Coordinates of C-alpha atoms and ligand atoms in Angstrom, one line a residue:
X11 CA 34.5 29.3 15.3
X12 CA 32.6 27.6 12.5
X13 CA 32.4 28.6 8.9
X14 CA 30.3 27.6 6.0
X15 CA 32.0 25.3 3.6
X16 CA 30.9 25.6 0.0
X17 CA 30.3 22.6 -2.2
X18 CA 33.5 23.3 -4.1
X19 CA 35.4 22.8 -0.9
X20 CA 34.4 19.1 -0.7
X21 CA 37.6 17.0 -1.1
X22 CA 36.9 14.4 -3.6
X23 CA 39.9 12.2 -2.6
X24 CA 39.3 12.3 1.2
X25 CA 37.6 8.8 1.1
X26 CA 39.0 5.9 -0.9
X27 CA 36.7 4.4 -3.5
X28 CA 34.7 1.5 -2.2
X29 CA 35.6 -1.8 -3.8
X30 CA 32.9 -3.4 -5.8
X31 CA 31.0 -0.1 -6.1
X32 CA 29.9 0.5 -9.7
X33 CA 29.8 4.3 -9.4
X34 CA 33.3 4.3 -7.8
X35 CA 34.6 2.3 -10.7
X36 CA 33.0 4.8 -13.2
X37 CA 34.5 7.8 -11.2
X38 CA 38.0 6.1 -11.4
X39 CA 37.6 5.4 -15.1
X40 CA 37.6 1.7 -14.5
X41 CA 34.1 1.1 -15.8
X42 CA 32.5 2.4 -18.9
X43 CA 29.8 5.0 -18.7
X44 CA 28.3 7.7 -20.9
X45 CA 29.5 10.8 -19.2
X46 CA 27.3 13.9 -19.8
X47 CA 29.2 16.4 -17.7
X48 CA 32.1 16.5 -15.2
X49 CA 32.9 18.7 -12.2
X50 CA 35.6 18.4 -9.6
X51 CA 33.2 16.9 -7.1
X52 CA 30.7 15.1 -9.3
X53 CA 29.9 13.4 -12.6
X54 CA 26.7 13.4 -14.6
X55 CA 26.2 10.1 -16.5
X56 CA 23.5 8.4 -18.4
X57 CA 21.8 5.6 -16.3
X58 CA 23.3 2.2 -17.2
X59 CA 19.9 0.8 -18.2
X60 CA 19.1 3.9 -20.4
X61 CA 16.8 5.6 -17.8
X62 CA 13.1 6.2 -17.6
X63 CA 12.9 9.2 -19.9
X64 CA 14.7 10.9 -22.7
X65 CA 17.5 13.0 -21.1
X66 CA 17.5 11.1 -17.7
X67 CA 20.8 11.6 -16.0
X68 CA 22.4 10.6 -12.7
X69 CA 24.5 13.1 -10.8
X70 CA 27.1 11.0 -8.9
X71 CA 29.4 12.2 -6.2
X72 CA 33.1 11.6 -6.9
X73 CA 33.5 10.7 -3.2
X74 CA 31.9 7.4 -2.1
X75 CA 29.2 8.0 0.4
X76 CA 26.3 5.5 0.6
X77 CA 23.4 7.9 0.4
X78 CA 22.0 11.4 0.9
X79 CA 22.0 11.0 4.7
X80 CA 25.7 10.2 5.2
X81 CA 27.4 13.6 4.7
X82 CA 25.4 16.7 4.3
X83 CA 28.2 18.6 2.6
X84 CA 28.6 15.9 -0.1
X85 CA 24.9 15.8 -0.5
X86 CA 24.8 19.6 -1.0
X87 CA 27.5 19.6 -3.5
X88 CA 25.8 16.9 -5.6
X89 CA 22.5 18.8 -5.3
X90 CA 24.2 22.0 -6.5
X91 CA 25.4 20.2 -9.6
X92 CA 22.0 18.7 -10.2
X93 CA 20.5 22.1 -9.9
X94 CA 22.7 23.4 -12.7
X95 CA 21.3 20.6 -15.0
X96 CA 17.8 21.2 -13.8
X97 CA 18.0 24.9 -14.6
X98 CA 18.2 24.0 -18.3
X99 CA 15.0 22.0 -18.2
X100 CA 11.5 23.5 -18.2
X101 CA 10.3 20.6 -16.0
X102 CA 12.1 17.9 -14.1
X103 CA 12.2 15.7 -11.1
X104 CA 15.3 15.6 -9.0
X105 CA 15.1 12.5 -6.9
X106 CA 17.4 10.6 -4.5
X107 CA 16.8 7.6 -2.3
X108 CA 18.2 6.4 1.1
X109 CA 17.7 2.8 1.9
X110 CA 16.0 -0.1 0.2
X111 CA 12.7 0.7 1.8
X112 CA 13.0 4.0 -0.2
X113 CA 13.8 2.1 -3.4
X114 CA 17.6 2.7 -3.3
X115 CA 19.3 0.2 -5.4
X116 CA 22.8 1.5 -5.8
X117 CA 24.6 2.4 -2.5
X118 CA 26.6 5.3 -3.8
X119 CA 25.0 8.8 -3.5
X120 CA 23.4 9.9 -6.8
X121 CA 20.6 12.2 -7.8
X122 CA 18.3 11.3 -10.7
X123 CA 17.5 14.3 -12.9
X124 CA 14.5 13.3 -15.0
X125 CA 13.1 15.8 -17.6
X126 CA 9.3 15.8 -17.6
X127 CA 6.8 16.8 -20.2
X128 CA 3.1 17.2 -19.8
X129 CA 1.2 13.9 -20.1
X130 CA 4.4 11.7 -20.2
X131 CA 2.5 9.4 -17.8
X132 CA 5.6 8.6 -15.8
X133 CA 4.6 7.5 -12.3
X134 CA 6.9 8.6 -9.4
X135 CA 8.0 5.7 -7.2
X136 CA 6.0 7.0 -4.2
X137 CA 2.6 6.8 -6.0
X138 CA 2.0 3.0 -5.5
X139 CA -1.7 3.4 -5.8
X140 CA -1.3 4.8 -9.3
X141 CA 1.3 2.2 -10.2
X142 CA -0.9 -0.7 -8.9
X143 CA -3.9 0.7 -10.9
X144 CA -1.7 0.9 -14.0
X145 CA -0.5 -2.7 -13.5
X146 CA -4.1 -3.9 -12.9
X147 CA -3.0 -5.6 -9.8
X148 CA -4.1 -5.5 -6.2
X149 CA -1.0 -5.0 -4.1
X150 CA -0.8 -5.7 -0.4
X151 CA 2.5 -4.6 1.2
X152 CA 1.0 -4.6 4.7
X153 CA 0.2 -8.1 6.0
X154 CA -2.9 -9.5 7.7
X155 CA -1.4 -10.9 10.9
X156 CA -3.8 -13.1 12.8
X157 CA -3.5 -16.5 14.5
X158 CA -7.1 -17.8 14.0
X159 CA -8.7 -19.5 17.0
X160 CA -9.3 -23.3 16.8
X161 CA -13.0 -22.7 16.4
X162 CA -12.4 -20.8 13.2
X163 CA -11.3 -21.9 9.8
X164 CA -9.8 -18.9 8.1
X165 CA -10.1 -18.7 4.4
X166 CA -8.3 -15.7 2.8
X167 CA -8.7 -14.0 -0.6
X168 CA -8.7 -16.3 -3.6
X169 CA -8.4 -19.5 -1.5
X170 CA -10.8 -22.4 -2.2
X171 CA -14.2 -21.8 -0.4
X172 CA -15.3 -24.8 1.7
X173 CA -18.8 -25.7 2.7
X174 CA -20.3 -25.3 6.2
X175 CA -21.5 -22.4 8.1
X176 CA -19.6 -19.2 7.2
X177 CA -19.3 -15.5 7.7
X178 CA -17.9 -13.1 5.1
X179 CA -16.1 -10.2 6.6
X180 CA -17.2 -7.2 4.4
X181 CA -16.0 -3.7 4.9
X182 CA -13.1 -1.3 4.1
X183 CA -9.7 -2.8 3.5
X184 CA -6.4 -0.8 4.0
X185 CA -4.2 -0.4 0.9
X186 CA -0.7 0.5 0.1
X187 CA -1.4 4.2 0.0
X188 CA -2.9 4.2 3.5
X189 CA -1.4 1.1 5.3
X190 CA -3.5 1.4 8.6
X191 CA -4.1 -1.8 10.6
X192 CA -7.0 -3.9 9.5
X193 CA -10.0 -4.4 11.7
X194 CA -10.4 -8.0 10.6
X195 CA -8.1 -9.6 13.1
X196 CA -10.2 -8.4 15.9
X197 CA -13.4 -9.6 14.2
X198 CA -11.8 -13.1 13.5
X199 CA -10.8 -13.4 17.2
X200 CA -14.3 -12.4 18.3
X201 CA -16.0 -14.8 15.9
X202 CA -13.8 -17.6 17.4
X203 CA -14.6 -16.6 20.9
X204 CA -18.4 -16.5 20.4
X205 CA -18.8 -19.5 18.0
X206 CA -20.0 -22.7 19.7
X207 CA -21.1 -24.8 16.7
X208 CA -20.1 -28.5 16.3
X209 CA -17.7 -27.7 13.4
X210 CA -15.3 -24.8 12.9
X211 CA -16.8 -21.6 11.6
X212 CA -15.6 -20.7 8.1
X213 CA -14.5 -17.1 8.1
X214 CA -14.2 -15.7 4.6
X215 CA -11.7 -12.8 4.6
X216 CA -11.1 -10.8 1.5
X217 CA -7.6 -9.8 2.5
X218 CA -4.6 -11.7 1.1
X219 CA -2.6 -14.2 3.2
X220 CA 1.0 -13.0 3.6
X221 CA 2.1 -10.6 0.9
X222 CA 0.8 -12.6 -2.0
X223 CA -1.0 -10.3 -4.4
X224 CA -3.6 -11.0 -7.0
X225 CA -2.2 -11.5 -10.5
X226 CA -5.3 -9.9 -11.9
X227 CA -7.6 -7.4 -10.2
X228 CA -10.5 -9.3 -11.6
X229 CA -9.4 -12.6 -9.8
X230 CA -9.8 -10.7 -6.5
X231 CA -13.2 -9.2 -7.3
X232 CA -14.5 -12.6 -8.7
X233 CA -13.4 -14.3 -5.4
X234 CA -15.1 -11.7 -3.3
X235 CA -18.4 -12.0 -5.3
X236 CA -18.4 -15.8 -5.0
X237 CA -17.5 -15.8 -1.3
X238 CA -20.3 -13.2 -0.5
X239 CA -22.8 -15.2 -2.6
X240 CA -22.0 -18.5 -0.7
X241 CA -21.7 -17.0 2.8
X242 CA -24.3 -18.0 5.5
X243 CA -23.9 -14.5 6.9
X244 CA -22.3 -11.3 5.7
X245 CA -20.9 -9.2 8.4
X246 CA -20.3 -5.5 7.4
X247 CA -18.0 -3.6 9.7
X248 CA -17.6 0.0 8.5
X249 CA -15.1 2.1 10.7
X250 CA -15.4 4.9 8.2
X251 CA -12.3 7.2 7.7
X252 CA -12.4 9.1 4.5
X253 CA -8.5 9.6 4.8
X254 CA -7.6 5.9 5.1
X255 CA -10.6 3.7 4.9
X256 CA -13.1 5.5 2.6
X257 CA -15.1 2.3 2.0
X258 CA -16.2 3.2 -1.6
X259 CA -16.4 -0.5 -2.6
X260 CA -18.0 -1.4 0.7
X261 CA -20.9 1.0 -0.2
X262 CA -21.6 -0.8 -3.4
X263 CA -21.3 -4.3 -1.8
X264 CA -23.7 -3.3 0.9
X265 CA -26.3 -2.1 -1.7
X266 CA -25.9 -5.5 -3.4
X267 CA -26.3 -7.5 -0.2
X268 CA -28.8 -5.5 1.8
X269 CA -31.8 -7.5 0.5
X270 CA -30.3 -11.0 0.9
X271 CA -31.5 -11.5 4.5
X272 CA -27.9 -12.6 5.4
X273 CA -26.4 -9.2 6.0
X274 CA -25.7 -7.4 9.3
X275 CA -24.2 -4.0 9.6
X276 CA -21.8 -2.6 12.2
X277 CA -21.0 1.1 12.4
X278 CA -18.8 2.4 15.3
X279 CA -20.1 5.8 16.3
X280 CA -16.6 6.8 17.3
X281 CA -15.0 6.2 13.9
X282 CA -13.5 9.3 12.1
X283 CA -16.4 9.9 9.8
X284 CA -19.6 8.5 11.3
X285 CA -21.7 10.9 9.3
X286 CA -20.6 9.0 6.2
X287 CA -22.4 5.9 7.6
X288 CA -25.8 7.6 7.9
X289 CA -27.1 6.5 4.5
X290 CA -26.0 2.8 5.1
X291 CA -27.7 2.8 8.5
X292 CA -30.9 4.3 7.1
X293 CA -31.1 1.9 4.2
X294 CA -30.3 -1.1 6.6
X295 CA -33.2 -0.2 8.8
X296 CA -35.6 0.1 5.9
X297 CA -34.6 -3.4 4.8
X298 CA -34.7 -4.9 8.3
X299 CA -30.9 -5.4 8.4
X300 CA -29.7 -5.4 12.0
X301 CA -27.5 -2.4 12.9
X302 CA -24.8 -2.7 15.7
X303 CA -22.1 -0.4 17.1
X304 CA -19.4 -2.7 18.3
X305 CA -17.4 -5.6 16.7
X306 CA -18.6 -8.0 19.5
X307 CA -22.3 -7.0 19.0
X308 CA -22.0 -7.3 15.2
X309 CA -20.4 -10.7 15.6
X310 CA -23.2 -11.8 17.9
X311 CA -25.8 -10.7 15.4
X312 CA -24.0 -12.4 12.5
X313 CA -24.0 -15.6 14.4
X314 CA -27.7 -15.2 15.1
X315 CA -28.2 -15.1 11.3
X316 CA -26.4 -18.3 11.0
X317 CA -28.4 -19.9 13.8
X318 CA -31.6 -18.8 12.1
X319 CA -30.8 -20.7 8.9
X320 CA -32.5 -24.0 8.3
X321 CA -30.0 -26.8 9.0
Ligands
LIG429 ZN1 30.9 4.2 -4.6
LIG430 ZN1 19.1 5.5 -8.2

């Protein structure tokens, strides 16, 4: 036989406090805290750093469990207490995190109850696109992983731009909000395979090396403008996907570069939104810009552009 066990049945003393745990120390009365409310299975306290909003409280289980996934009954009892507090607020977030990847910092189960008011401008931790915009920074939490071939000299975002024959890899870049794999490693490998010049081909890649992000958004944009201006060829590859790779910036860049005589355009017909490439393809043809449908074909054509330049 099984029976439902209510939150009040959770035994607060079944598990000993964890040594070194700040919330266990507060529960045991061994560390100071501003206690807002007490129940037999939980405490509500002010966050130690003051919180992110007026009235922000943490509902902490008396029993030590690391996070919301450890013991469903303890989680339920803490949620029941948080619900009592939330009921008194016209608007609130009730948030908990499991694991550092989910932004958990204290490994003792707690729920944040954060009162909200219209227009308070408080970004939730899972809106990195908004947060990055607010910070004016370009954040790259995914990593460009590519071992460039010996025939290629890979130059990533904001690195010094050397002389010599070069290709700029223009096109949509994944971001934190949609961390899909980048198309650029394939293009870099293909450029290395096809390039047969006497010196390495400089490949100008607007993605950041490692996880290093631009301090200022403008630094990233300025580098891209300088790199496109100096490139011997500008290879656009546009695997359009309105959900993950919308290519809004790419559209503008193509408009700026279509008349340079150095641009080539690749549009895979099998991408999720090929109809959104129709305008680019039409404008390319009007300006005599070659249009290809594969990475390899677009690379070949970009290298033809380099070969056609006066030495
Ligand atoms: Zn604890
Ligand atoms: Zn927390």
